[in-house]
Amino acid sequence: MRPYNQGNLATNINPKQKPKQKVLQKKRTVIRPGISGGEKLMYFFAVILFVSVLSSVIARYTMISSYNYQIIQAKKDIKKMSESNGELKVQIDALSKPDRIREVAQQMGLTKNDDTVRVVKDNRTSN
């Protein structure tokens, strides 16, 4: 509908436009509390370095522990071998007695013939 403009004071036919005012806004620098990107990157690399050093130290300790277990096992094996060698030496001494050798030879039917046995004495001195 068209406004009735001949006698109506309620309508403004030619509204006056208000000139727009330019509002000058100052740039505000906002300082946010927190950590900057460079600091975050530095902390990240520091954590990576710390984790890598820590993992290498732990790896070394596990290797050392493994070597210690192997050393302990080797010592146990050496002890068993030395005990076994002692038992074998006792058996060698028991089996190499001249009386036993004569007895076994007689059981097998061998006889002693002193004419064929020659004893050679060595005059060399051992240092």
mmCIF file of C-alpha atoms in Angstrom:
data_model
loop_
_atom_site.group_PDB
_atom_site.id
_atom_site.type_symbol
_atom_site.label_atom_id
_atom_site.label_comp_id
_atom_site.label_asym_id
_atom_site.label_seq_id
_atom_site.Cartn_x
_atom_site.Cartn_y
_atom_site.Cartn_z
ATOM 1 C CA MET A 1 0.000 0.000 0.000
ATOM 2 C CA ARG A 2 1.019 3.414 -0.684
ATOM 3 C CA PRO A 3 1.352 5.739 2.193
ATOM 4 C CA TYR A 4 -1.122 8.518 2.360
ATOM 5 C CA ASN A 5 1.104 11.553 2.129
ATOM 6 C CA GLN A 6 -1.197 14.474 1.721
ATOM 7 C CA GLY A 7 -2.167 15.106 5.236
ATOM 8 C CA ASN A 8 -0.650 12.473 7.334
ATOM 9 C CA LEU A 9 2.071 13.632 9.610
ATOM 10 C CA ALA A 10 2.895 10.135 10.689
ATOM 11 C CA THR A 11 4.810 9.253 7.577
ATOM 12 C CA ASN A 12 8.003 10.833 6.464
ATOM 13 C CA ILE A 13 8.044 10.994 2.748
ATOM 14 C CA ASN A 14 11.658 11.983 2.237
ATOM 15 C CA PRO A 15 13.530 10.631 5.125
ATOM 16 C CA LYS A 16 16.787 12.326 5.728
ATOM 17 C CA GLN A 17 19.588 9.929 5.648
ATOM 18 C CA LYS A 18 22.059 10.236 8.408
ATOM 19 C CA PRO A 19 25.612 10.469 7.242
ATOM 20 C CA LYS A 20 27.519 7.404 8.250
ATOM 21 C CA GLN A 21 30.261 8.143 10.626
ATOM 22 C CA LYS A 22 33.493 6.372 10.132
ATOM 23 C CA VAL A 23 34.420 4.624 13.285
ATOM 24 C CA LEU A 24 38.115 4.347 13.736
ATOM 25 C CA GLN A 25 38.975 1.218 15.591
ATOM 26 C CA LYS A 26 42.325 0.833 17.148
ATOM 27 C CA LYS A 27 44.054 -2.440 16.527
ATOM 28 C CA ARG A 28 44.347 -4.237 19.719
ATOM 29 C CA THR A 29 47.166 -6.668 20.271
ATOM 30 C CA VAL A 30 45.940 -9.474 22.361
ATOM 31 C CA ILE A 31 48.588 -11.180 24.423
ATOM 32 C CA ARG A 32 47.335 -14.601 25.208
ATOM 33 C CA PRO A 33 48.791 -16.351 28.174
ATOM 34 C CA GLY A 34 50.302 -19.641 27.063
ATOM 35 C CA ILE A 35 53.134 -21.224 25.181
ATOM 36 C CA SER A 36 54.178 -20.048 21.765
ATOM 37 C CA GLY A 37 54.614 -22.384 18.803
ATOM 38 C CA GLY A 38 58.413 -22.223 18.946
ATOM 39 C CA GLU A 39 58.421 -23.167 22.603
ATOM 40 C CA LYS A 40 56.046 -26.043 21.942
ATOM 41 C CA LEU A 41 58.344 -27.321 19.212
ATOM 42 C CA MET A 42 61.370 -27.004 21.489
ATOM 43 C CA TYR A 43 59.595 -28.899 24.288
ATOM 44 C CA PHE A 44 58.518 -31.587 21.821
ATOM 45 C CA PHE A 45 62.094 -32.195 20.648
ATOM 46 C CA ALA A 46 63.321 -32.148 24.254
ATOM 47 C CA VAL A 47 60.791 -34.862 25.160
ATOM 48 C CA ILE A 48 61.788 -36.909 22.093
ATOM 49 C CA LEU A 49 65.464 -36.612 23.058
ATOM 50 C CA PHE A 50 64.713 -37.575 26.668
ATOM 51 C CA VAL A 51 62.707 -40.631 25.620
ATOM 52 C CA SER A 52 65.386 -41.803 23.185
ATOM 53 C CA VAL A 53 68.176 -41.434 25.766
ATOM 54 C CA LEU A 54 66.077 -43.206 28.366
ATOM 55 C CA SER A 55 65.254 -46.083 26.019
ATOM 56 C CA SER A 56 68.924 -46.508 25.073
ATOM 57 C CA VAL A 57 69.910 -46.616 28.762
ATOM 58 C CA ILE A 58 67.224 -49.218 29.466
ATOM 59 C CA ALA A 59 68.371 -51.267 26.474
ATOM 60 C CA ARG A 60 71.950 -51.200 27.805
ATOM 61 C CA TYR A 61 70.824 -52.344 31.252
ATOM 62 C CA THR A 62 68.872 -55.244 29.744
ATOM 63 C CA MET A 63 71.946 -56.296 27.748
ATOM 64 C CA ILE A 64 74.099 -56.113 30.886
ATOM 65 C CA SER A 65 71.537 -58.163 32.803
ATOM 66 C CA SER A 66 71.467 -60.752 30.029
ATOM 67 C CA TYR A 67 75.265 -60.986 30.048
ATOM 68 C CA ASN A 68 75.263 -61.399 33.844
ATOM 69 C CA TYR A 69 72.817 -64.317 33.572
ATOM 70 C CA GLN A 70 75.031 -65.918 30.934
ATOM 71 C CA ILE A 71 78.108 -65.477 33.164
ATOM 72 C CA ILE A 72 76.324 -67.071 36.111
ATOM 73 C CA GLN A 73 75.250 -70.010 33.929
ATOM 74 C CA ALA A 74 78.800 -70.406 32.591
ATOM 75 C CA LYS A 75 80.189 -70.465 36.147
ATOM 76 C CA LYS A 76 77.680 -73.173 37.075
ATOM 77 C CA ASP A 77 78.709 -75.186 34.008
ATOM 78 C CA ILE A 78 82.411 -74.794 34.867
ATOM 79 C CA LYS A 79 81.750 -75.983 38.416
ATOM 80 C CA LYS A 80 79.874 -79.053 37.121
ATOM 81 C CA MET A 81 82.659 -79.823 34.635
ATOM 82 C CA SER A 82 85.377 -79.527 37.266
ATOM 83 C CA GLU A 83 83.436 -81.882 39.564
ATOM 84 C CA SER A 84 83.007 -84.309 36.675
ATOM 85 C CA ASN A 85 86.742 -84.060 35.860
ATOM 86 C CA GLY A 86 87.581 -84.821 39.491
ATOM 87 C CA GLU A 87 85.374 -87.913 39.431
ATOM 88 C CA LEU A 88 86.962 -89.049 36.150
ATOM 89 C CA LYS A 89 90.470 -88.582 37.576
ATOM 90 C CA VAL A 90 89.523 -90.771 40.528
ATOM 91 C CA GLN A 91 88.254 -93.411 38.097
ATOM 92 C CA ILE A 92 91.461 -93.160 36.043
ATOM 93 C CA ASP A 93 93.563 -93.635 39.176
ATOM 94 C CA ALA A 94 91.482 -96.635 40.238
ATOM 95 C CA LEU A 95 91.587 -98.273 36.806
ATOM 96 C CA SER A 96 95.278 -97.664 36.150
ATOM 97 C CA LYS A 97 96.625 -99.392 39.250
ATOM 98 C CA PRO A 98 99.205 -102.058 38.264
ATOM 99 C CA ASP A 99 97.564 -104.743 40.417
ATOM 100 C CA ARG A 100 94.224 -104.284 38.668
ATOM 101 C CA ILE A 101 95.883 -104.356 35.226
ATOM 102 C CA ARG A 102 97.642 -107.666 36.101
ATOM 103 C CA GLU A 103 94.387 -109.133 37.380
ATOM 104 C CA VAL A 104 92.492 -108.201 34.205
ATOM 105 C CA ALA A 105 95.338 -109.532 32.034
ATOM 106 C CA GLN A 106 95.304 -112.863 33.874
ATOM 107 C CA GLN A 107 91.515 -113.091 33.454
ATOM 108 C CA MET A 108 91.974 -112.592 29.712
ATOM 109 C CA GLY A 109 94.627 -115.361 29.618
ATOM 110 C CA LEU A 110 97.735 -113.223 29.191
ATOM 111 C CA THR A 111 100.989 -114.250 30.896
ATOM 112 C CA LYS A 112 103.944 -112.235 32.028
ATOM 113 C CA ASN A 113 107.137 -112.729 30.025
ATOM 114 C CA ASP A 114 110.014 -110.752 31.569
ATOM 115 C CA ASP A 115 112.388 -111.562 28.710
ATOM 116 C CA THR A 116 110.550 -109.318 26.218
ATOM 117 C CA VAL A 117 110.089 -106.358 28.538
ATOM 118 C CA ARG A 118 112.844 -103.787 28.440
ATOM 119 C CA VAL A 119 112.981 -100.800 30.794
ATOM 120 C CA VAL A 120 114.752 -97.732 29.483
ATOM 121 C CA LYS A 121 115.705 -95.086 31.965
ATOM 122 C CA ASP A 122 116.020 -91.557 30.671
ATOM 123 C CA ASN A 123 119.048 -89.681 32.095
ATOM 124 C CA ARG A 124 117.753 -86.288 31.030
ATOM 125 C CA THR A 125 116.835 -83.880 33.764
ATOM 126 C CA SER A 126 113.614 -81.981 33.492
ATOM 127 C CA ASN A 127 113.406 -78.384 34.580
#
